Amino acid sequence: LRPLQLGTPSGMTTTALRTFGRGLTSAAAGARWRVCIVGSGPSGFYCAESLLKGNADVEVDVIDRLPVPFGLVRFGVAPDHPEVKNVTERFTGIARTGRVRYFGNVVVADGTGSTVSVEELRQRYSAVVLACGADADRTLGAPGENLTGVHSAREFVAWYNSHPNHATEPWDLTRHDTAVVIGQGNVALDVARVLVKSPSELAVTDISPVAVAVLERSTVKRVFVVGRRGPLQAAFTIKVLRELTQISGCALKILAGAPDAFSDEAMAAVKDNRPRKRQAELLRKLAAEAEGRDELRGGSEVVLCFHRSPVAFEPAHWNTGALGAVCFEKTVVEDGKAVGTGEFERIPCGYAFRSIGYRASPLPGVPFDERRSLVPSRGGRVLEASIPDAPPLPGVYATGWYKRGPTGVILTNIGDAADTARAVLADRAAGAIPSREIGVDDLIAARGIRTVDFNAWERIDQRERADGGTLGKRLKKVDSVPDMLRIALGEGQPA
């Protein structure tokens, strides 16, 4: 049904009229059931898709703190992985169903100032789904972790992906020729690859031009990627491992850390897990090829080191405030866990990147499990406390990393989000949650929040693609919130 054409009643604001008109349209269509999803990353859009499918009377509002949508796909996926980012076409299709509204630049916090609170959302929607992701870092708690040169992989990735909270951070990669990445997930290998790959190859992607300039001046030639356990327990996928073998001018070396790392017995333990078996075979092959290889002479090198656990970051002798080496304890794996042997080694370096996982941030009014860095939930329903038998918090749900912790790949969110959507719909069918469709419009108007809808976001997207085209890139991201708002809201040219 098309919205009714109404004159503006005396004393009624334009915003109030829009809300009133929408209520009439929804009522006529029988759509009296609106869900709010906090977060516009993969888990948020997949949850919206599951809620809408087969439920014609459901409408969804998606809220994000940034003006631009897509979360980790935009700011976490490596710039040389454009095929992964194609999933945004699916999310755009979801946003274009006519039953999804996007509210960018809306911060969900304590409800003071220009923020809105979860409790306020609960009063206005039939259900609130938290798809907030993880925006902070896990730390090691090791001595020297605050030395200059010690960073989180998340900060580095956000910087080269033009995240507005990190785009202006100063990076200098000219102090040393060696970097250490602690952790062996896909993000760790992304960091290593970006550090050694030709900047000219990266320049045609959507990487930040500022990052390209820094990488062009970089003196980093060797990157150690270090993990606590053995090669057969590594968390990275075979795809990103293979990419390391294909970098022009870069050698890949494997330090297995144990003489029996690829023994027949070890290989037999993974024979029934096809992806793990293929990866183990590739690692064994790469380790054999690297044996006896000369020390690095020109070019660059990535070294995958296993069975080493970080214990301290040591200062440089020429600058006690800067990193000079990382100290590791060698390990063995017992019952699946890395156990220290009491033998230590140092890797001299000027940079260290923690890639040991992300942390979520708590929201006011929502229980949070600090130890596991997620909201306590059962079957997608947020619980009133972090204890197994706690009752659900009525009308509040979680999906994605906020629900299960920072694990899995983008596609992992499909099943996870579907499970949460089923919980929402089951509670609706059982009458456990009310029918509400007030929406967040009144709060936005009262607090003067400058929001970006999906049409406005597409103006940003169009500008980024046009600017990228002039540089021979896929796109050039707008990297500040004020510039995003100026473009989205038609307020003139960015500064």
Short mmCIF file of C-alpha atoms in Angstrom, two decimals:
data_model
loop_
_atom_site.label_atom_id
_atom_site.label_comp_id
_atom_site.label_asym_id
_atom_site.label_seq_id
_atom_site.Cartn_x
_atom_site.Cartn_y
_atom_site.Cartn_z
CA LEU A 1 0.00 0.00 0.00
CA ARG A 2 1.18 3.52 -0.75
CA PRO A 3 1.37 5.99 2.17
CA LEU A 4 -1.74 8.12 2.60
CA GLN A 5 -1.42 11.72 1.40
CA LEU A 6 -2.20 13.90 4.37
CA GLY A 7 -2.16 17.61 4.99
CA THR A 8 -0.09 18.78 7.95
CA PRO A 9 -2.37 19.18 10.98
CA SER A 10 -1.88 22.34 12.98
CA GLY A 11 0.97 22.02 15.49
CA MET A 12 2.22 18.72 14.07
CA THR A 13 5.91 18.55 13.12
CA THR A 14 7.08 16.98 9.88
CA THR A 15 8.75 14.16 11.85
CA ALA A 16 5.61 13.52 13.86
CA LEU A 17 3.58 13.48 10.66
CA ARG A 18 5.88 10.91 9.10
CA THR A 19 5.48 8.72 12.18
CA PHE A 20 1.70 9.19 12.14
CA GLY A 21 1.46 8.39 8.43
CA ARG A 22 3.61 5.31 8.82
CA GLY A 23 1.33 4.09 11.59
CA LEU A 24 -1.70 4.40 9.31
CA THR A 25 0.05 2.58 6.48
CA SER A 26 1.20 -0.23 8.75
CA ALA A 27 -2.20 -0.59 10.29
CA ALA A 28 -3.81 -0.85 6.89
CA ALA A 29 -1.36 -3.56 5.91
CA GLY A 30 -1.78 -5.36 9.23
CA ALA A 31 1.91 -4.81 10.06
CA ARG A 32 1.84 -4.10 13.79
CA TRP A 33 5.01 -5.90 14.69
CA ARG A 34 8.34 -4.05 14.53
CA VAL A 35 11.75 -5.35 15.62
CA CYS A 36 14.82 -3.23 16.33
CA ILE A 37 18.25 -4.62 15.48
CA VAL A 38 21.20 -2.80 17.05
CA GLY A 39 24.13 -3.22 14.68
CA SER A 40 24.27 -3.32 10.88
CA GLY A 41 27.00 -5.91 10.39
CA PRO A 42 26.51 -9.42 8.97
CA SER A 43 24.74 -10.82 12.02
CA GLY A 44 22.28 -7.90 12.05
CA PHE A 45 21.35 -8.16 8.38
CA TYR A 46 21.15 -11.96 8.41
CA CYS A 47 18.83 -11.74 11.42
CA ALA A 48 16.65 -9.19 9.61
CA GLU A 49 16.49 -11.53 6.62
CA SER A 50 15.37 -14.46 8.78
CA LEU A 51 12.74 -12.35 10.56
CA LEU A 52 11.24 -11.08 7.31
CA LYS A 53 11.18 -14.39 5.45
CA GLY A 54 7.65 -15.77 5.47
CA ASN A 55 6.43 -13.14 7.93
CA ALA A 56 4.77 -10.40 5.89
CA ASP A 57 3.60 -8.47 8.96
CA VAL A 58 7.11 -8.04 10.41
CA GLU A 59 9.09 -4.84 9.89
CA VAL A 60 12.65 -4.18 11.02
CA ASP A 61 14.57 -1.06 12.03
CA VAL A 62 18.37 -1.43 11.90
CA ILE A 63 20.37 1.01 14.04
CA ASP A 64 24.10 1.65 13.81
CA ARG A 65 26.38 4.07 15.64
CA LEU A 66 28.18 4.97 12.39
CA PRO A 67 26.52 6.64 9.39
CA VAL A 68 27.65 3.75 7.16
CA PRO A 69 26.38 0.15 7.39
CA PHE A 70 27.92 -3.34 7.11
CA GLY A 71 30.21 -3.31 10.14
CA LEU A 72 32.97 -5.89 9.97
CA VAL A 73 32.54 -6.41 6.23
CA ARG A 74 33.48 -2.78 5.63
CA PHE A 75 36.06 -2.34 8.39
CA GLY A 76 37.40 -5.82 9.14
CA VAL A 77 37.73 -7.71 5.86
CA ALA A 78 41.15 -7.38 4.23
CA PRO A 79 41.18 -4.91 1.30
CA ASP A 80 42.55 -7.57 -1.08
CA HIS A 81 39.54 -9.80 -0.39
CA PRO A 82 36.87 -8.00 -2.44
CA GLU A 83 35.01 -11.25 -3.11
CA VAL A 84 34.21 -11.48 0.60
CA LYS A 85 32.79 -7.96 0.55
CA ASN A 86 30.33 -8.88 -2.20
CA VAL A 87 28.01 -10.06 0.57
CA THR A 88 26.99 -6.41 0.96
CA GLU A 89 24.94 -6.83 -2.22
CA ARG A 90 22.79 -9.32 -0.34
CA PHE A 91 22.49 -6.94 2.61
CA THR A 92 21.47 -4.14 0.26
CA GLY A 93 18.73 -6.37 -1.11
CA ILE A 94 17.47 -6.94 2.43
CA ALA A 95 17.48 -3.21 3.13
CA ARG A 96 15.53 -2.65 -0.08
CA THR A 97 12.62 -4.98 0.74
CA GLY A 98 10.46 -2.02 1.80
CA ARG A 99 10.13 -3.45 5.30
CA VAL A 100 13.56 -2.44 6.62
CA ARG A 101 14.55 1.03 7.75
CA TYR A 102 18.18 1.98 8.38
CA PHE A 103 19.12 4.52 11.05
CA GLY A 104 22.81 5.35 10.80
CA ASN A 105 24.63 7.66 13.24
CA VAL A 106 22.49 6.59 16.20
CA VAL A 107 24.43 5.64 19.32
CA VAL A 108 22.85 3.17 21.71
CA ALA A 109 24.16 3.88 25.20
CA ASP A 110 22.61 5.24 28.42
CA GLY A 111 20.00 7.50 26.80
CA THR A 112 21.66 10.75 27.84
CA GLY A 113 22.65 13.50 25.43
CA SER A 114 22.18 12.39 21.85
CA THR A 115 22.10 8.67 22.63
CA VAL A 116 19.22 6.23 23.03
CA SER A 117 19.08 3.42 25.57
CA VAL A 118 18.15 -0.23 25.26
CA GLU A 119 15.36 0.33 27.76
CA GLU A 120 13.90 3.07 25.56
CA LEU A 121 14.07 0.73 22.58
CA ARG A 122 12.31 -2.01 24.55
CA GLN A 123 9.42 0.37 25.19
CA ARG A 124 9.05 1.11 21.47
CA TYR A 125 9.60 -2.24 19.76
CA SER A 126 8.18 -5.72 20.03
CA ALA A 127 11.72 -7.07 20.28
CA VAL A 128 15.26 -5.70 20.42
CA VAL A 129 18.06 -7.78 18.92
CA LEU A 130 21.61 -6.87 19.94
CA ALA A 131 24.02 -7.44 17.05
CA CYS A 132 26.68 -5.06 18.33
CA GLY A 133 29.75 -7.15 17.56
CA ALA A 134 33.04 -6.63 19.39
CA ASP A 135 34.78 -3.25 19.37
CA ALA A 136 37.69 -3.72 21.78
CA ASP A 137 40.72 -5.98 22.18
CA ARG A 138 41.82 -8.81 24.38
CA THR A 139 45.16 -8.15 26.01
CA LEU A 140 47.90 -10.49 27.19
CA GLY A 141 48.63 -8.78 30.49
CA ALA A 142 52.33 -9.34 29.81
CA PRO A 143 55.10 -6.99 31.00
CA GLY A 144 55.95 -4.29 28.49
CA GLU A 145 52.62 -4.46 26.65
CA ASN A 146 52.39 -0.67 26.75
CA LEU A 147 55.70 -0.09 24.94
CA THR A 148 55.67 1.97 21.76
CA GLY A 149 55.42 -0.45 18.87
CA VAL A 150 53.02 -2.87 20.57
CA HIS A 151 49.61 -2.69 18.89
CA SER A 152 46.44 -4.66 18.49
CA ALA A 153 45.75 -6.22 15.11
CA ARG A 154 42.24 -4.75 15.33
CA GLU A 155 43.62 -1.20 15.43
CA PHE A 156 45.90 -1.84 12.46
CA VAL A 157 43.10 -3.42 10.41
CA ALA A 158 40.69 -0.59 11.27
CA TRP A 159 43.33 1.96 10.27
CA TYR A 160 44.10 0.54 6.85
CA ASN A 161 40.35 0.01 6.28
CA SER A 162 39.60 3.71 6.92
CA HIS A 163 37.52 3.31 10.07
CA PRO A 164 36.66 6.86 11.17
CA ASN A 165 37.78 6.13 14.75
CA HIS A 166 41.24 5.10 13.54
CA ALA A 167 41.84 6.70 10.15
CA THR A 168 43.94 9.60 11.49
CA GLU A 169 46.14 7.53 13.82
CA PRO A 170 49.85 8.07 13.08
CA TRP A 171 51.65 4.92 11.97
CA ASP A 172 55.38 4.68 11.40
CA LEU A 173 56.78 1.43 10.03
CA THR A 174 60.35 2.69 9.49
CA ARG A 175 61.90 1.95 12.89
CA HIS A 176 62.77 -1.73 12.36
CA ASP A 177 62.84 -4.47 9.73
CA THR A 178 60.99 -7.08 11.81
CA ALA A 179 57.43 -7.38 13.12
CA VAL A 180 55.84 -10.07 15.27
CA VAL A 181 52.17 -11.02 15.07
CA ILE A 182 50.93 -12.90 18.12
CA GLY A 183 48.11 -15.27 17.25
CA GLN A 184 47.42 -17.46 14.23
CA GLY A 185 43.88 -16.76 13.09
CA ASN A 186 42.92 -15.32 9.72
CA VAL A 187 43.29 -11.75 10.98
CA ALA A 188 46.88 -12.48 12.02
CA LEU A 189 47.70 -13.71 8.53
CA ASP A 190 45.90 -10.71 7.01
CA VAL A 191 48.16 -8.40 9.02
CA ALA A 192 51.29 -10.28 7.92
CA ARG A 193 50.20 -10.24 4.28
CA VAL A 194 49.47 -6.50 4.26
CA LEU A 195 52.87 -5.79 5.85
CA VAL A 196 54.85 -7.63 3.14
CA LYS A 197 52.68 -7.35 0.05
CA SER A 198 53.60 -4.82 -2.62
CA PRO A 199 51.90 -1.50 -1.83
CA SER A 200 51.21 -1.08 -5.54
CA GLU A 201 49.08 -4.24 -5.48
CA LEU A 202 47.18 -2.99 -2.45
CA ALA A 203 46.73 0.51 -3.89
CA VAL A 204 44.05 -0.63 -6.36
CA THR A 205 41.90 -2.06 -3.56
CA ASP A 206 39.77 -0.02 -1.16
CA ILE A 207 42.66 0.27 1.32
CA SER A 208 43.25 3.73 2.76
CA PRO A 209 45.56 5.83 0.55
CA VAL A 210 47.22 7.00 3.76
CA ALA A 211 48.01 3.37 4.61
CA VAL A 212 49.48 2.81 1.15
CA ALA A 213 51.81 5.78 1.66
CA VAL A 214 52.94 4.42 5.04
CA LEU A 215 53.48 0.93 3.59
CA GLU A 216 55.52 2.37 0.72
CA ARG A 217 57.95 3.83 3.28
CA SER A 218 57.90 0.72 5.49
CA THR A 219 61.20 -1.00 6.33
CA VAL A 220 59.50 -4.19 7.56
CA LYS A 221 60.89 -7.17 5.64
CA ARG A 222 60.34 -10.08 8.01
CA VAL A 223 57.14 -10.96 9.88
CA PHE A 224 56.91 -13.73 12.48
CA VAL A 225 53.40 -15.08 13.06
CA VAL A 226 53.53 -16.92 16.37
CA GLY A 227 51.11 -19.36 18.00
CA ARG A 228 51.08 -21.25 21.30
CA ARG A 229 50.10 -24.61 19.89
CA GLY A 230 51.22 -26.74 16.97
CA PRO A 231 50.67 -26.55 13.20
CA LEU A 232 47.73 -28.93 13.31
CA GLN A 233 45.87 -26.70 15.78
CA ALA A 234 46.35 -23.42 13.87
CA ALA A 235 43.15 -21.37 13.56
CA PHE A 236 43.78 -19.85 10.12
CA THR A 237 42.12 -21.33 7.03
CA ILE A 238 43.87 -22.91 4.09
CA LYS A 239 42.77 -20.04 1.84
CA VAL A 240 44.73 -17.38 3.69
CA LEU A 241 47.65 -19.77 4.14
CA ARG A 242 47.84 -20.28 0.39
CA GLU A 243 47.76 -16.53 -0.15
CA LEU A 244 51.02 -16.24 1.80
CA THR A 245 52.65 -18.60 -0.69
CA GLN A 246 51.59 -16.40 -3.60
CA ILE A 247 53.08 -13.05 -2.55
CA SER A 248 55.62 -11.88 -5.08
CA GLY A 249 59.13 -11.60 -3.66
CA CYS A 250 58.13 -13.09 -0.30
CA ALA A 251 59.37 -16.39 1.13
CA LEU A 252 57.27 -18.42 3.55
CA LYS A 253 59.00 -20.40 6.29
CA ILE A 254 57.52 -22.87 8.78
CA LEU A 255 59.04 -23.37 12.23
CA ALA A 256 56.99 -26.29 13.52
CA GLY A 257 58.48 -26.08 17.00
CA ALA A 258 58.35 -29.83 17.63
CA PRO A 259 60.14 -32.69 15.85
CA ASP A 260 56.97 -34.77 15.71
CA ALA A 261 54.68 -31.96 14.52
CA PHE A 262 54.00 -33.76 11.25
CA SER A 263 54.55 -37.33 12.37
CA ASP A 264 52.34 -40.12 11.04
CA GLU A 265 50.60 -40.21 14.40
CA ALA A 266 49.94 -36.46 14.33
CA MET A 267 48.64 -36.58 10.76
CA ALA A 268 46.40 -39.54 11.57
CA ALA A 269 44.67 -37.42 14.23
CA VAL A 270 43.26 -35.12 11.54
CA LYS A 271 42.61 -37.62 8.74
CA ASP A 272 38.84 -37.58 9.26
CA ASN A 273 38.63 -33.79 9.18
CA ARG A 274 39.06 -33.00 5.50
CA PRO A 275 39.73 -29.21 5.75
CA ARG A 276 42.15 -29.76 8.64
CA LYS A 277 43.83 -32.66 6.83
CA ARG A 278 44.38 -30.60 3.65
CA GLN A 279 45.81 -27.74 5.66
CA ALA A 280 48.13 -30.06 7.60
CA GLU A 281 49.41 -31.57 4.37
CA LEU A 282 50.12 -28.13 2.93
CA LEU A 283 51.93 -27.04 6.09
CA ARG A 284 54.05 -30.21 6.05
CA LYS A 285 54.91 -29.60 2.40
CA LEU A 286 55.84 -25.96 3.08
CA ALA A 287 57.95 -26.95 6.08
CA ALA A 288 59.88 -29.47 3.99
CA GLU A 289 60.45 -26.96 1.20
CA ALA A 290 61.78 -24.37 3.67
CA GLU A 291 64.35 -26.70 5.26
CA GLY A 292 67.87 -25.57 4.56
CA ARG A 293 66.76 -22.31 2.98
CA ASP A 294 69.30 -19.52 3.27
CA GLU A 295 68.71 -16.59 5.54
CA LEU A 296 66.70 -13.75 4.07
CA ARG A 297 68.60 -11.94 1.32
CA GLY A 298 66.50 -9.22 -0.25
CA GLY A 299 62.76 -9.50 -0.65
CA SER A 300 60.63 -10.30 2.38
CA GLU A 301 59.77 -13.29 4.53
CA VAL A 302 56.88 -14.53 6.64
CA VAL A 303 57.74 -17.08 9.31
CA LEU A 304 54.97 -19.17 10.89
CA CYS A 305 56.24 -20.13 14.35
CA PHE A 306 54.47 -22.73 16.46
CA HIS A 307 54.74 -23.93 20.06
CA ARG A 308 55.67 -20.52 21.48
CA SER A 309 53.77 -18.50 24.06
CA PRO A 310 54.50 -14.78 24.66
CA VAL A 311 55.64 -13.90 28.16
CA ALA A 312 57.08 -10.37 27.89
CA PHE A 313 57.68 -7.41 25.61
CA GLU A 314 61.21 -6.14 26.11
CA PRO A 315 62.33 -2.53 25.60
CA ALA A 316 64.91 -1.59 23.00
CA HIS A 317 68.34 -0.84 24.46
CA TRP A 318 68.46 2.45 22.54
CA ASN A 319 64.98 3.55 23.70
CA THR A 320 63.53 2.05 26.87
CA GLY A 321 60.07 3.29 25.92
CA ALA A 322 60.00 1.40 22.63
CA LEU A 323 59.74 -2.29 21.80
CA GLY A 324 63.00 -4.13 21.12
CA ALA A 325 62.02 -7.81 21.33
CA VAL A 326 59.29 -10.24 22.32
CA CYS A 327 60.19 -13.04 24.71
CA PHE A 328 58.48 -16.41 24.23
CA GLU A 329 58.33 -19.62 26.23
CA LYS A 330 58.42 -22.79 24.18
CA THR A 331 55.44 -25.09 24.68
CA VAL A 332 54.12 -28.58 24.21
CA VAL A 333 50.49 -29.50 23.68
CA GLU A 334 48.90 -31.61 26.42
CA ASP A 335 45.22 -32.47 26.27
CA GLY A 336 44.78 -29.80 23.61
CA LYS A 337 46.36 -27.03 25.71
CA ALA A 338 49.75 -25.33 25.36
CA VAL A 339 51.97 -26.00 28.38
CA GLY A 340 55.23 -24.16 28.97
CA THR A 341 58.52 -26.07 28.94
CA GLY A 342 60.64 -23.55 30.85
CA GLU A 343 62.74 -22.87 27.75
CA PHE A 344 62.67 -19.31 26.43
CA GLU A 345 63.69 -17.43 23.29
CA ARG A 346 63.64 -13.85 22.06
CA ILE A 347 62.61 -12.45 18.71
CA PRO A 348 64.13 -8.98 18.17
CA CYS A 349 61.59 -6.69 16.53
CA GLY A 350 60.29 -3.16 16.41
CA TYR A 351 56.58 -3.97 16.11
CA ALA A 352 54.27 -6.48 17.74
CA PHE A 353 50.61 -7.00 16.90
CA ARG A 354 48.29 -8.80 19.30
CA SER A 355 45.83 -10.89 17.30
CA ILE A 356 44.38 -12.90 20.14
CA GLY A 357 40.72 -11.98 19.85
CA TYR A 358 38.30 -9.12 20.20
CA ARG A 359 36.22 -8.04 23.17
CA ALA A 360 32.65 -6.79 23.19
CA SER A 361 31.62 -3.74 25.22
CA PRO A 362 28.71 -3.81 27.69
CA LEU A 363 25.56 -1.77 27.10
CA PRO A 364 23.84 0.05 29.98
CA GLY A 365 20.83 -1.90 31.21
CA VAL A 366 21.94 -5.19 29.63
CA PRO A 367 23.63 -7.99 31.62
CA PHE A 368 27.19 -8.68 30.47
CA ASP A 369 29.59 -11.55 31.11
CA GLU A 370 32.99 -9.85 31.48
CA ARG A 371 34.91 -13.11 31.59
CA ARG A 372 33.53 -14.39 28.29
CA SER A 373 33.07 -10.91 26.78
CA LEU A 374 29.47 -11.41 25.63
CA VAL A 375 25.91 -11.04 26.84
CA PRO A 376 24.59 -14.08 28.69
CA SER A 377 22.02 -15.76 26.51
CA ARG A 378 20.22 -19.03 25.95
CA GLY A 379 18.91 -19.88 22.52
CA GLY A 380 19.37 -16.27 21.43
CA ARG A 381 17.40 -14.88 24.40
CA VAL A 382 19.39 -12.50 26.59
CA LEU A 383 19.30 -13.58 30.24
CA GLU A 384 18.79 -11.38 33.27
CA ALA A 385 22.10 -12.54 34.77
CA SER A 386 25.21 -14.57 33.92
CA ILE A 387 24.03 -17.76 35.59
CA PRO A 388 22.75 -20.87 33.77
CA ASP A 389 19.23 -20.85 35.22
CA ALA A 390 18.64 -17.10 34.91
CA PRO A 391 15.32 -16.17 33.26
CA PRO A 392 15.27 -14.36 29.91
CA LEU A 393 15.18 -10.58 29.80
CA PRO A 394 11.79 -10.10 28.09
CA GLY A 395 11.97 -8.87 24.52
CA VAL A 396 15.78 -8.69 24.33
CA TYR A 397 17.82 -11.03 22.12
CA ALA A 398 21.37 -11.29 20.81
CA THR A 399 23.11 -12.56 17.71
CA GLY A 400 26.61 -12.69 16.24
CA TRP A 401 29.69 -11.98 18.30
CA TYR A 402 27.62 -10.28 20.98
CA LYS A 403 25.91 -13.61 21.51
CA ARG A 404 28.62 -16.25 20.99
CA GLY A 405 31.87 -14.30 21.29
CA PRO A 406 34.28 -13.30 18.49
CA THR A 407 34.51 -16.62 16.67
CA GLY A 408 33.77 -17.90 13.19
CA VAL A 409 33.71 -16.30 9.76
CA ILE A 410 31.06 -14.08 8.17
CA LEU A 411 28.97 -17.03 6.98
CA THR A 412 28.89 -18.41 10.54
CA ASN A 413 26.41 -15.64 11.26
CA ILE A 414 23.77 -17.07 8.95
CA GLY A 415 22.83 -20.01 11.15
CA ASP A 416 23.45 -18.04 14.33
CA ALA A 417 21.13 -15.23 13.23
CA ALA A 418 18.47 -17.70 12.06
CA ASP A 419 18.48 -19.32 15.51
CA THR A 420 17.93 -15.96 17.17
CA ALA A 421 15.18 -15.05 14.72
CA ARG A 422 13.43 -18.35 15.49
CA ALA A 423 13.54 -17.50 19.20
CA VAL A 424 11.98 -14.08 18.54
CA LEU A 425 9.22 -15.56 16.38
CA ALA A 426 8.57 -18.39 18.82
CA ASP A 427 8.15 -15.93 21.68
CA ARG A 428 5.85 -13.88 19.52
CA ALA A 429 3.70 -16.94 18.72
CA ALA A 430 3.57 -17.82 22.42
CA GLY A 431 2.44 -14.30 23.33
CA ALA A 432 5.57 -13.76 25.42
CA ILE A 433 6.36 -10.39 23.82
CA PRO A 434 3.93 -7.58 22.98
CA SER A 435 3.05 -6.01 19.66
CA ARG A 436 4.75 -2.61 19.44
CA GLU A 437 5.56 -0.47 16.42
CA ILE A 438 6.30 2.95 17.87
CA GLY A 439 9.84 3.00 16.52
CA VAL A 440 12.72 5.26 17.44
CA ASP A 441 11.59 8.30 15.43
CA ASP A 442 10.38 10.33 18.42
CA LEU A 443 13.67 9.93 20.28
CA ILE A 444 15.68 10.93 17.24
CA ALA A 445 13.58 14.05 16.72
CA ALA A 446 13.59 15.06 20.40
CA ARG A 447 17.37 14.67 20.71
CA GLY A 448 18.28 16.26 17.43
CA ILE A 449 20.14 13.24 16.11
CA ARG A 450 21.23 13.59 12.48
CA THR A 451 20.41 10.18 11.08
CA VAL A 452 21.40 8.57 7.80
CA ASP A 453 18.83 6.38 6.09
CA PHE A 454 19.68 3.83 3.42
CA ASN A 455 19.14 6.25 0.55
CA ALA A 456 21.53 8.69 2.22
CA TRP A 457 24.07 5.92 2.77
CA GLU A 458 23.94 5.15 -0.95
CA ARG A 459 24.96 8.75 -1.64
CA ILE A 460 28.11 8.06 0.37
CA ASP A 461 28.63 4.82 -1.54
CA GLN A 462 28.27 6.58 -4.87
CA ARG A 463 30.79 9.25 -3.86
CA GLU A 464 33.28 6.61 -2.69
CA ARG A 465 33.03 4.72 -5.98
CA ALA A 466 33.42 7.90 -8.01
CA ASP A 467 36.44 9.06 -5.99
CA GLY A 468 37.95 5.59 -6.24
CA GLY A 469 37.50 5.54 -9.98
CA THR A 470 39.59 8.69 -10.37
CA LEU A 471 42.41 6.93 -8.48
CA GLY A 472 42.10 3.60 -10.29
CA LYS A 473 40.69 1.98 -7.16
CA ARG A 474 37.51 0.01 -6.49
CA LEU A 475 36.50 2.83 -4.17
CA LYS A 476 37.99 5.42 -1.84
CA LYS A 477 36.26 5.33 1.51
CA VAL A 478 35.12 8.44 3.29
CA ASP A 479 36.98 8.18 6.59
CA SER A 480 35.40 10.77 8.89
CA VAL A 481 31.91 10.98 10.36
CA PRO A 482 31.49 14.72 9.60
CA ASP A 483 32.32 14.12 5.94
CA MET A 484 29.98 11.12 5.83
CA LEU A 485 27.15 13.26 7.19
CA ARG A 486 27.84 16.12 4.80
CA ILE A 487 27.65 13.82 1.80
CA ALA A 488 24.71 11.76 3.06
CA LEU A 489 22.61 14.76 4.07
CA GLY A 490 23.55 16.95 1.11
CA GLU A 491 25.26 19.60 3.21
CA GLY A 492 28.05 20.48 0.78
CA GLN A 493 31.46 19.16 -0.11
CA PRO A 494 33.68 17.39 2.44
CA ALA A 495 36.52 19.41 3.83
#
